[in-house]
């Protein structure tokens, strides 16, 4: 999920759901409080109550908050302990990514029923180019209304849609339309729409950049658009100055790109308390390897480079990687490599976070698999595929992170189980 911005809403009829959309073929569809909304959908008794999804341990962070929780100041990426102090009566739930992924697939299929030009940005948002869909489905605003209606009727969820000439403006439009709204930015009103917005509404402007711009007297996008280019270059550098200047004038030539190839797949865990026990770290690396392997197989991908991330108690972070001879998607091979990397690293101090990532991805069907003389015909990959099927039916917690590698010491080189 992208960085949320607090943008002004309402007022100007040129920027409502009924504006002139003839020059605005780009849609940005953004689900409303997606993770929290999926939880409320399957627990209707939570409707109307503040719901927070995130890590439930003392070091967890908020992944999503319902709008009822946001009224108390709870926001995504906030430490969970801070959220609990702001809204102690909220319902706090751990994330269920299998449920969110399933809901996302259903929503993305609704979008692809309109046009093949769909560019997902994450599980809960996507761009569409509907220029070629007008004959079948009507104007961009009519298409947006149809999408919102189908998502609500078929999925029991709400989404907000921005309709604009470009991706950048469409995304700002959906943000301004939230929650459960539609906003059209006419092509000849883009600058009127942008100029009053705060500078941190621009892509690429974080807290530090925004503070730098405000010190220069540039509080709004309109201020930045009129600022001398030399001043921007001196404050931000050539590349950032050019990028922000173009956006401030509403210029964003990027096209909707439906082919988004994932470059890596990873997972990490922050321990509730700093850990020094090597066995506990091994178990964490094993569980992470299992999670990454399952995601790789669902995506039909294999990878060659295994990397680990280790964050110490003092927040120093180190990474190590190793490239395999042959690509894989098995947790067993990832874990063996990750544990070997960790053993060589030998940090010798308490650990706050560990992560496992597979890089150098390629389609599984187009990549040769490791062949070992005398190896059984069916082995670790088949066993893990069986575990995937069981997890899909009964839940990953029923399988358990150690089941894929057996009950013995995961560092031992035992033969693969028979599926």
CSV table of C-alpha atoms in Angstrom, one decimal:
chain,number,residue,atom,x,y,z
A,1,UNK,CA,0.0,0.0,0.0
A,2,UNK,CA,1.2,3.4,-0.9
A,3,UNK,CA,1.9,6.4,1.3
A,4,UNK,CA,-1.3,7.9,2.4
A,5,UNK,CA,-1.8,11.6,2.1
A,6,UNK,CA,-4.3,13.9,3.7
A,7,UNK,CA,-5.7,15.9,0.8
A,8,UNK,CA,-8.6,18.4,0.9
A,9,UNK,CA,-11.9,17.1,-0.3
A,10,UNK,CA,-15.1,18.4,-1.8
A,11,UNK,CA,-16.1,22.0,-2.7
A,12,UNK,CA,-15.3,22.6,-6.3
A,13,UNK,CA,-17.9,20.9,-8.7
A,14,UNK,CA,-15.2,20.6,-11.4
A,15,UNK,CA,-13.6,18.0,-9.3
A,16,UNK,CA,-16.5,15.7,-8.4
A,17,UNK,CA,-17.8,12.5,-9.9
A,18,UNK,CA,-19.5,14.2,-12.9
A,19,UNK,CA,-16.7,16.3,-14.4
A,20,UNK,CA,-15.8,16.2,-18.1
A,21,UNK,CA,-13.9,12.9,-18.6
A,22,UNK,CA,-13.5,13.0,-22.4
A,23,UNK,CA,-9.7,13.6,-22.0
A,24,UNK,CA,-9.2,11.5,-18.9
A,25,UNK,CA,-8.8,7.8,-19.8
A,26,UNK,CA,-6.6,6.8,-16.9
A,27,UNK,CA,-8.2,5.3,-13.8
A,28,UNK,CA,-6.6,4.6,-10.4
A,29,UNK,CA,-8.6,2.1,-8.3
A,30,UNK,CA,-7.7,2.1,-4.6
A,31,UNK,CA,-9.4,-0.3,-2.2
A,32,UNK,CA,-10.6,1.4,1.0
A,33,UNK,CA,-8.7,0.2,4.2
A,34,UNK,CA,-8.3,-3.0,2.3
A,35,UNK,CA,-6.9,-5.4,5.0
A,36,UNK,CA,-9.3,-4.1,7.6
A,37,UNK,CA,-12.2,-4.2,5.2
A,38,UNK,CA,-11.5,-7.9,4.3
A,39,UNK,CA,-11.5,-8.7,8.1
A,40,UNK,CA,-14.8,-6.9,8.6
A,41,UNK,CA,-16.3,-8.7,5.6
A,42,UNK,CA,-15.7,-12.1,7.2
A,43,UNK,CA,-16.6,-10.8,10.7
A,44,UNK,CA,-19.7,-8.7,10.2
A,45,UNK,CA,-20.0,-8.2,13.9
A,46,UNK,CA,-17.0,-5.8,13.6
A,47,UNK,CA,-18.8,-3.4,11.3
A,48,UNK,CA,-18.7,0.1,12.7
A,49,UNK,CA,-16.0,-0.7,15.2
A,50,UNK,CA,-12.4,0.4,15.0
A,51,UNK,CA,-10.3,-2.4,13.5
A,52,UNK,CA,-6.5,-2.5,13.3
A,53,UNK,CA,-4.6,-5.1,11.3
A,54,UNK,CA,-0.9,-5.5,12.1
A,55,UNK,CA,1.8,-7.3,14.1
A,56,UNK,CA,0.3,-8.1,17.5
A,57,UNK,CA,3.7,-8.2,19.3
A,58,UNK,CA,5.1,-5.2,21.1
A,59,UNK,CA,7.3,-4.4,18.1
A,60,UNK,CA,4.6,-4.9,15.5
A,61,UNK,CA,3.4,-2.1,13.1
A,62,UNK,CA,0.0,-1.2,11.8
A,63,UNK,CA,-0.7,-2.7,8.3
A,64,UNK,CA,-4.1,-1.2,8.0
A,65,UNK,CA,-6.7,0.6,10.0
A,66,UNK,CA,-10.4,1.0,9.4
A,67,UNK,CA,-11.8,4.5,9.1
A,68,UNK,CA,-13.3,4.2,12.5
A,69,UNK,CA,-9.8,3.6,13.9
A,70,UNK,CA,-8.3,6.4,11.8
A,71,UNK,CA,-10.6,8.9,13.6
A,72,UNK,CA,-8.4,8.3,16.7
A,73,UNK,CA,-5.2,9.0,14.8
A,74,UNK,CA,-4.2,5.4,14.0
A,75,UNK,CA,-2.3,5.2,10.7
A,76,UNK,CA,-0.5,2.6,8.6
A,77,UNK,CA,3.1,1.9,9.5
A,78,UNK,CA,2.5,3.3,13.0
A,79,UNK,CA,4.0,1.2,15.9
A,80,UNK,CA,1.3,-1.0,17.2
A,81,UNK,CA,1.9,0.1,20.8
A,82,UNK,CA,1.3,3.7,19.7
A,83,UNK,CA,-1.9,2.6,18.0
A,84,UNK,CA,-3.1,0.9,21.2
A,85,UNK,CA,-2.4,4.0,23.2
A,86,UNK,CA,-4.5,6.1,20.8
A,87,UNK,CA,-7.3,3.6,20.4
A,88,UNK,CA,-7.2,1.0,23.2
A,89,UNK,CA,-10.8,-0.2,22.5
A,90,UNK,CA,-10.1,-1.2,18.9
A,91,UNK,CA,-10.1,-4.8,17.7
A,92,UNK,CA,-6.5,-5.8,16.9
A,93,UNK,CA,-6.0,-8.6,14.4
A,94,UNK,CA,-2.9,-10.3,12.9
A,95,UNK,CA,-2.7,-10.1,9.1
A,96,UNK,CA,-4.1,-12.9,7.0
A,97,UNK,CA,-2.3,-12.5,3.7
A,98,UNK,CA,-3.9,-15.6,2.1
A,99,UNK,CA,-7.3,-13.9,2.6
A,100,UNK,CA,-6.1,-10.5,1.3
A,101,UNK,CA,-4.4,-12.2,-1.8
A,102,UNK,CA,-7.6,-14.0,-2.6
A,103,UNK,CA,-9.7,-10.9,-2.4
A,104,UNK,CA,-7.1,-9.0,-4.4
A,105,UNK,CA,-7.3,-11.6,-7.2
A,106,UNK,CA,-11.0,-11.3,-7.4
A,107,UNK,CA,-10.9,-7.5,-7.6
A,108,UNK,CA,-8.1,-7.5,-10.2
A,109,UNK,CA,-10.2,-9.9,-12.3
A,110,UNK,CA,-13.1,-7.4,-12.2
A,111,UNK,CA,-10.7,-4.7,-13.5
A,112,UNK,CA,-9.4,-7.1,-16.3
A,113,UNK,CA,-12.9,-7.7,-17.4
A,114,UNK,CA,-12.9,-4.1,-18.5
A,115,UNK,CA,-9.5,-3.9,-20.1
A,116,UNK,CA,-6.3,-5.9,-20.4
A,117,UNK,CA,-4.4,-2.6,-19.6
A,118,UNK,CA,-4.3,-3.1,-15.9
A,119,UNK,CA,-1.2,-2.3,-13.9
A,120,UNK,CA,-1.4,-3.5,-10.3
A,121,UNK,CA,0.7,-1.5,-7.8
A,122,UNK,CA,0.0,-3.7,-4.8
A,123,UNK,CA,-2.7,-6.0,-3.6
A,124,UNK,CA,-5.1,-3.1,-3.1
A,125,UNK,CA,-4.6,-0.7,-6.0
A,126,UNK,CA,-4.1,-0.6,-9.8
A,127,UNK,CA,-4.0,1.7,-12.8
A,128,UNK,CA,-6.3,1.1,-15.8
A,129,UNK,CA,-6.2,2.7,-19.3
A,130,UNK,CA,-9.8,2.5,-20.5
A,131,UNK,CA,-9.3,4.4,-23.8
A,132,UNK,CA,-10.1,1.3,-25.7
A,133,UNK,CA,-13.0,0.2,-23.6
A,134,UNK,CA,-15.3,3.1,-24.2
A,135,UNK,CA,-17.3,1.5,-27.0
A,136,UNK,CA,-18.2,-1.5,-24.9
A,137,UNK,CA,-18.5,0.1,-21.4
A,138,UNK,CA,-19.0,3.8,-21.9
A,139,UNK,CA,-17.1,6.9,-20.7
A,140,UNK,CA,-14.2,6.6,-18.2
A,141,UNK,CA,-16.5,7.8,-15.4
A,142,UNK,CA,-19.2,5.3,-16.3
A,143,UNK,CA,-16.6,2.6,-16.3
A,144,UNK,CA,-15.4,3.7,-12.9
A,145,UNK,CA,-19.0,3.6,-11.6
A,146,UNK,CA,-19.4,0.1,-13.0
A,147,UNK,CA,-16.2,-1.1,-11.3
A,148,UNK,CA,-17.2,0.3,-8.0
A,149,UNK,CA,-20.7,-1.3,-8.2
A,150,UNK,CA,-19.3,-4.7,-9.1
A,151,UNK,CA,-16.6,-4.6,-6.4
A,152,UNK,CA,-19.3,-3.7,-3.8
A,153,UNK,CA,-21.8,-6.3,-5.1
A,154,UNK,CA,-19.5,-9.2,-5.7
A,155,UNK,CA,-16.9,-8.7,-3.1
A,156,UNK,CA,-18.6,-6.8,-0.3
A,157,UNK,CA,-15.8,-4.2,-0.4
A,158,UNK,CA,-15.6,-0.5,-1.3
A,159,UNK,CA,-13.0,1.3,-3.5
A,160,UNK,CA,-12.3,4.8,-4.5
A,161,UNK,CA,-11.5,5.8,-8.1
A,162,UNK,CA,-9.6,8.7,-9.6
A,163,UNK,CA,-10.3,9.5,-13.3
A,164,UNK,CA,-7.7,11.7,-15.0
A,165,UNK,CA,-5.4,12.3,-18.0
A,166,UNK,CA,-2.4,10.7,-16.3
A,167,UNK,CA,-1.4,8.2,-13.7
A,168,UNK,CA,-0.1,10.7,-11.2
A,169,UNK,CA,-3.2,12.9,-11.3
A,170,UNK,CA,-5.5,9.8,-11.2
A,171,UNK,CA,-3.8,8.6,-8.1
A,172,UNK,CA,-4.2,11.9,-6.4
A,173,UNK,CA,-7.9,11.9,-7.5
A,174,UNK,CA,-8.6,8.5,-5.8
A,175,UNK,CA,-6.9,9.7,-2.6
A,176,UNK,CA,-9.1,12.8,-2.6
A,177,UNK,CA,-12.2,10.7,-3.3
A,178,UNK,CA,-11.7,8.5,-0.2
A,179,UNK,CA,-13.4,6.7,1.2
A,180,UNK,CA,-15.9,5.0,-1.2
A,181,UNK,CA,-15.8,7.8,-3.7
A,182,UNK,CA,-15.2,8.8,-7.4
A,183,UNK,CA,-13.5,11.9,-8.6
A,184,UNK,CA,-12.9,13.1,-12.2
A,185,UNK,CA,-10.2,15.6,-13.1
A,186,UNK,CA,-10.9,17.1,-16.5
A,187,UNK,CA,-7.9,17.4,-18.8
A,188,UNK,CA,-8.2,21.2,-19.0
A,189,UNK,CA,-8.5,21.6,-15.2
A,190,UNK,CA,-5.4,19.6,-14.1
A,191,UNK,CA,-3.4,22.6,-13.0
A,192,UNK,CA,-6.4,24.0,-11.1
A,193,UNK,CA,-6.6,20.7,-9.3
A,194,UNK,CA,-3.0,20.4,-8.5
A,195,UNK,CA,-2.0,23.9,-7.4
A,196,UNK,CA,-3.7,24.1,-4.0
A,197,UNK,CA,-2.4,20.7,-2.9
A,198,UNK,CA,0.5,20.4,-0.4
A,199,UNK,CA,3.9,19.7,-1.9
A,200,UNK,CA,4.0,16.3,-0.1
A,201,UNK,CA,1.2,15.1,-2.4
A,202,UNK,CA,3.9,14.9,-5.2
A,203,UNK,CA,5.4,11.5,-5.8
A,204,UNK,CA,8.9,11.4,-4.4
A,205,UNK,CA,8.4,14.1,-1.8
A,206,UNK,CA,8.9,12.6,1.7
A,207,UNK,CA,9.0,14.3,5.1
A,208,UNK,CA,12.6,15.6,4.7
A,209,UNK,CA,12.0,16.9,1.1
A,210,UNK,CA,8.8,18.5,2.1
A,211,UNK,CA,10.5,20.3,5.0
A,212,UNK,CA,13.2,21.5,2.7
A,213,UNK,CA,10.7,22.9,0.2
A,214,UNK,CA,8.7,24.5,3.0
A,215,UNK,CA,11.8,26.3,4.3
A,216,UNK,CA,12.1,27.7,0.8
A,217,UNK,CA,8.5,29.0,1.0
A,218,UNK,CA,7.1,26.3,-1.2
A,219,UNK,CA,4.1,25.0,0.6
A,220,UNK,CA,1.9,24.0,-2.3
A,221,UNK,CA,2.3,22.4,-5.7
A,222,UNK,CA,1.4,25.7,-7.2
A,223,UNK,CA,4.3,27.3,-5.3
A,224,UNK,CA,6.7,24.7,-6.6
A,225,UNK,CA,5.5,25.0,-10.2
A,226,UNK,CA,6.4,28.7,-10.2
A,227,UNK,CA,9.7,28.3,-8.4
A,228,UNK,CA,12.9,29.0,-10.3
A,229,UNK,CA,14.5,25.8,-11.6
A,230,UNK,CA,17.9,26.8,-10.3
A,231,UNK,CA,16.6,27.1,-6.7
A,232,UNK,CA,15.1,23.6,-6.9
A,233,UNK,CA,18.3,22.2,-8.4
A,234,UNK,CA,20.3,23.7,-5.6
A,235,UNK,CA,18.0,22.4,-2.9
A,236,UNK,CA,17.1,18.9,-4.3
A,237,UNK,CA,19.6,18.0,-7.0
A,238,UNK,CA,19.1,18.0,-10.8
A,239,UNK,CA,17.1,14.8,-11.1
A,240,UNK,CA,14.7,15.4,-8.3
A,241,UNK,CA,14.2,19.1,-9.3
A,242,UNK,CA,13.4,18.1,-12.9
A,243,UNK,CA,11.0,15.3,-11.8
A,244,UNK,CA,9.0,17.5,-9.4
A,245,UNK,CA,8.9,20.4,-11.8
A,246,UNK,CA,7.3,18.2,-14.4
A,247,UNK,CA,4.7,16.7,-12.0
A,248,UNK,CA,3.9,20.1,-10.6
A,249,UNK,CA,2.8,21.1,-14.1
A,250,UNK,CA,0.8,18.0,-14.5
A,251,UNK,CA,3.2,16.3,-16.9
A,252,UNK,CA,3.4,12.5,-16.5
A,253,UNK,CA,4.0,10.6,-19.7
A,254,UNK,CA,4.2,7.1,-18.2
A,255,UNK,CA,1.8,4.6,-19.8
A,256,UNK,CA,-0.2,1.9,-18.0
A,257,UNK,CA,2.1,-1.1,-18.1
A,258,UNK,CA,0.2,-4.4,-17.5
A,259,UNK,CA,3.4,-6.5,-17.4
A,260,UNK,CA,4.9,-6.0,-14.0
A,261,UNK,CA,7.6,-8.7,-13.5
A,262,UNK,CA,8.4,-9.3,-9.8
A,263,UNK,CA,12.1,-9.0,-9.3
A,264,UNK,CA,12.3,-10.7,-6.0
A,265,UNK,CA,10.1,-12.3,-3.3
A,266,UNK,CA,11.0,-12.1,0.4
A,267,UNK,CA,9.7,-12.1,3.9
A,268,UNK,CA,11.1,-10.9,7.2
A,269,UNK,CA,10.2,-11.0,10.9
A,270,UNK,CA,10.8,-8.6,13.8
A,271,UNK,CA,11.2,-10.4,17.1
A,272,UNK,CA,9.1,-9.3,20.0
A,273,UNK,CA,12.3,-9.2,22.1
A,274,UNK,CA,15.9,-9.2,20.8
A,275,UNK,CA,17.1,-12.8,20.3
A,276,UNK,CA,20.5,-14.3,20.9
A,277,UNK,CA,19.6,-18.0,20.8
A,278,UNK,CA,20.8,-19.5,17.5
A,279,UNK,CA,18.1,-22.2,17.6
A,280,UNK,CA,15.4,-19.5,17.7
A,281,UNK,CA,17.0,-17.7,14.7
A,282,UNK,CA,17.2,-21.0,12.8
A,283,UNK,CA,13.5,-21.6,13.4
A,284,UNK,CA,12.7,-18.0,12.2
A,285,UNK,CA,14.8,-18.5,9.0
A,286,UNK,CA,13.1,-21.8,8.4
A,287,UNK,CA,9.6,-20.3,8.7
A,288,UNK,CA,10.6,-17.4,6.4
A,289,UNK,CA,12.0,-19.8,3.8
A,290,UNK,CA,8.8,-21.7,3.9
A,291,UNK,CA,6.8,-18.5,3.3
A,292,UNK,CA,9.0,-17.4,0.4
A,293,UNK,CA,8.9,-20.8,-1.2
A,294,UNK,CA,5.1,-20.9,-1.0
A,295,UNK,CA,4.9,-17.5,-2.6
A,296,UNK,CA,7.3,-18.5,-5.4
A,297,UNK,CA,5.3,-21.6,-6.2
A,298,UNK,CA,2.0,-19.6,-6.2
A,299,UNK,CA,3.6,-17.1,-8.6
A,300,UNK,CA,5.1,-19.9,-10.8
A,301,UNK,CA,8.5,-18.5,-10.3
A,302,UNK,CA,11.9,-19.8,-9.3
A,303,UNK,CA,15.0,-17.9,-8.3
A,304,UNK,CA,18.8,-18.4,-8.1
A,305,UNK,CA,20.0,-15.9,-5.5
A,306,UNK,CA,19.2,-16.3,-1.8
A,307,UNK,CA,19.8,-13.3,0.4
A,308,UNK,CA,19.4,-12.7,4.1
A,309,UNK,CA,18.9,-9.5,6.1
A,310,UNK,CA,20.0,-9.3,9.7
A,311,UNK,CA,19.2,-6.3,11.9
A,312,UNK,CA,21.0,-6.1,15.2
A,313,UNK,CA,19.6,-4.8,18.5
A,314,UNK,CA,21.3,-1.4,17.8
A,315,UNK,CA,19.6,-1.2,14.4
A,316,UNK,CA,22.7,-1.9,12.4
A,317,UNK,CA,21.6,-3.9,9.4
A,318,UNK,CA,23.7,-6.3,7.2
A,319,UNK,CA,22.9,-8.4,4.2
A,320,UNK,CA,24.5,-11.4,2.6
A,321,UNK,CA,23.6,-13.4,-0.5
A,322,UNK,CA,24.7,-16.5,-2.5
A,323,UNK,CA,23.8,-17.5,-6.0
A,324,UNK,CA,22.8,-21.1,-6.6
A,325,UNK,CA,24.0,-23.2,-9.5
A,326,UNK,CA,20.4,-23.9,-10.5
A,327,UNK,CA,17.2,-22.0,-9.8
A,328,UNK,CA,14.8,-23.3,-7.1
A,329,UNK,CA,11.5,-22.6,-5.4
A,330,UNK,CA,11.9,-25.0,-2.5
A,331,UNK,CA,12.0,-23.9,1.2
A,332,UNK,CA,14.6,-26.7,1.9
A,333,UNK,CA,17.2,-25.3,-0.5
A,334,UNK,CA,16.5,-21.7,0.6
A,335,UNK,CA,16.8,-22.5,4.2
A,336,UNK,CA,20.0,-24.5,3.8
A,337,UNK,CA,21.5,-21.5,2.0
A,338,UNK,CA,20.1,-18.9,4.4
A,339,UNK,CA,21.4,-20.8,7.4
A,340,UNK,CA,24.8,-21.2,5.8
A,341,UNK,CA,25.0,-17.4,5.1
A,342,UNK,CA,23.9,-16.6,8.7
A,343,UNK,CA,26.5,-19.1,10.1
A,344,UNK,CA,29.3,-17.4,8.1
A,345,UNK,CA,28.1,-14.0,9.2
A,346,UNK,CA,28.2,-15.1,12.9
A,347,UNK,CA,27.0,-11.7,14.2
A,348,UNK,CA,27.6,-12.7,17.8
A,349,UNK,CA,25.1,-10.3,19.3
A,350,UNK,CA,21.4,-10.0,19.9
A,351,UNK,CA,19.2,-9.9,16.8
A,352,UNK,CA,16.1,-7.7,16.3
A,353,UNK,CA,15.0,-8.8,12.8
A,354,UNK,CA,15.9,-11.4,10.2
A,355,UNK,CA,14.7,-11.7,6.6
A,356,UNK,CA,15.0,-14.2,3.7
A,357,UNK,CA,14.7,-13.1,0.0
A,358,UNK,CA,14.9,-14.9,-3.3
A,359,UNK,CA,16.2,-12.8,-6.3
A,360,UNK,CA,16.9,-13.4,-9.9
A,361,UNK,CA,13.4,-14.8,-10.6
A,362,UNK,CA,12.3,-16.5,-13.8
A,363,UNK,CA,9.2,-18.6,-14.8
A,364,UNK,CA,9.4,-22.1,-13.4
A,365,UNK,CA,8.4,-23.8,-16.6
A,366,UNK,CA,11.2,-22.1,-18.6
A,367,UNK,CA,14.1,-22.9,-16.1
A,368,UNK,CA,16.0,-26.2,-15.9
A,369,UNK,CA,15.7,-28.0,-12.5
A,370,UNK,CA,18.6,-29.6,-10.6
A,371,UNK,CA,19.1,-33.2,-11.6
A,372,UNK,CA,21.1,-35.3,-9.1
A,373,UNK,CA,22.4,-38.8,-9.9
A,374,UNK,CA,20.5,-41.3,-7.8
A,375,UNK,CA,18.1,-38.8,-6.4
A,376,UNK,CA,14.5,-40.0,-5.9
A,377,UNK,CA,12.1,-39.2,-8.7
A,378,UNK,CA,9.9,-37.2,-6.4
A,379,UNK,CA,11.3,-35.2,-3.5
A,380,UNK,CA,11.3,-31.9,-1.6
A,381,UNK,CA,9.5,-29.9,-4.2
A,382,UNK,CA,6.6,-32.4,-4.5
A,383,UNK,CA,6.4,-32.6,-0.7
A,384,UNK,CA,6.2,-28.9,-0.4
A,385,UNK,CA,3.5,-28.7,-3.1
A,386,UNK,CA,1.4,-31.2,-1.1
A,387,UNK,CA,1.9,-28.9,2.0
A,388,UNK,CA,0.8,-25.9,-0.1
A,389,UNK,CA,-2.4,-27.7,-1.0
A,390,UNK,CA,-3.1,-28.7,2.6
A,391,UNK,CA,-2.4,-25.1,3.7
A,392,UNK,CA,-4.8,-23.7,1.1
A,393,UNK,CA,-7.5,-26.0,2.5
A,394,UNK,CA,-6.8,-25.9,6.2
A,395,UNK,CA,-4.5,-22.9,6.8
A,396,UNK,CA,-0.8,-22.6,7.0
A,397,UNK,CA,-0.8,-22.7,10.8
A,398,UNK,CA,-2.1,-26.3,10.6
A,399,UNK,CA,1.0,-27.4,8.6
A,400,UNK,CA,3.5,-25.6,10.8
A,401,UNK,CA,6.8,-24.2,9.7
A,402,UNK,CA,8.9,-27.3,10.5
A,403,UNK,CA,6.7,-29.8,8.7
A,404,UNK,CA,8.3,-29.3,5.3
A,405,UNK,CA,11.7,-30.2,6.6
A,406,UNK,CA,10.7,-32.9,9.0
A,407,UNK,CA,10.9,-33.1,12.8
A,408,UNK,CA,14.7,-33.6,12.9
A,409,UNK,CA,17.3,-31.0,13.1
A,410,UNK,CA,16.7,-28.8,10.0
A,411,UNK,CA,20.5,-28.5,9.5
A,412,UNK,CA,20.8,-32.2,8.8
A,413,UNK,CA,20.9,-33.5,5.2
A,414,UNK,CA,18.2,-36.2,5.5
A,415,UNK,CA,16.5,-37.7,2.5
A,416,UNK,CA,13.3,-35.9,1.2
A,417,UNK,CA,10.0,-37.1,2.5
A,418,UNK,CA,7.6,-38.9,0.2
A,419,UNK,CA,4.6,-36.8,-0.6
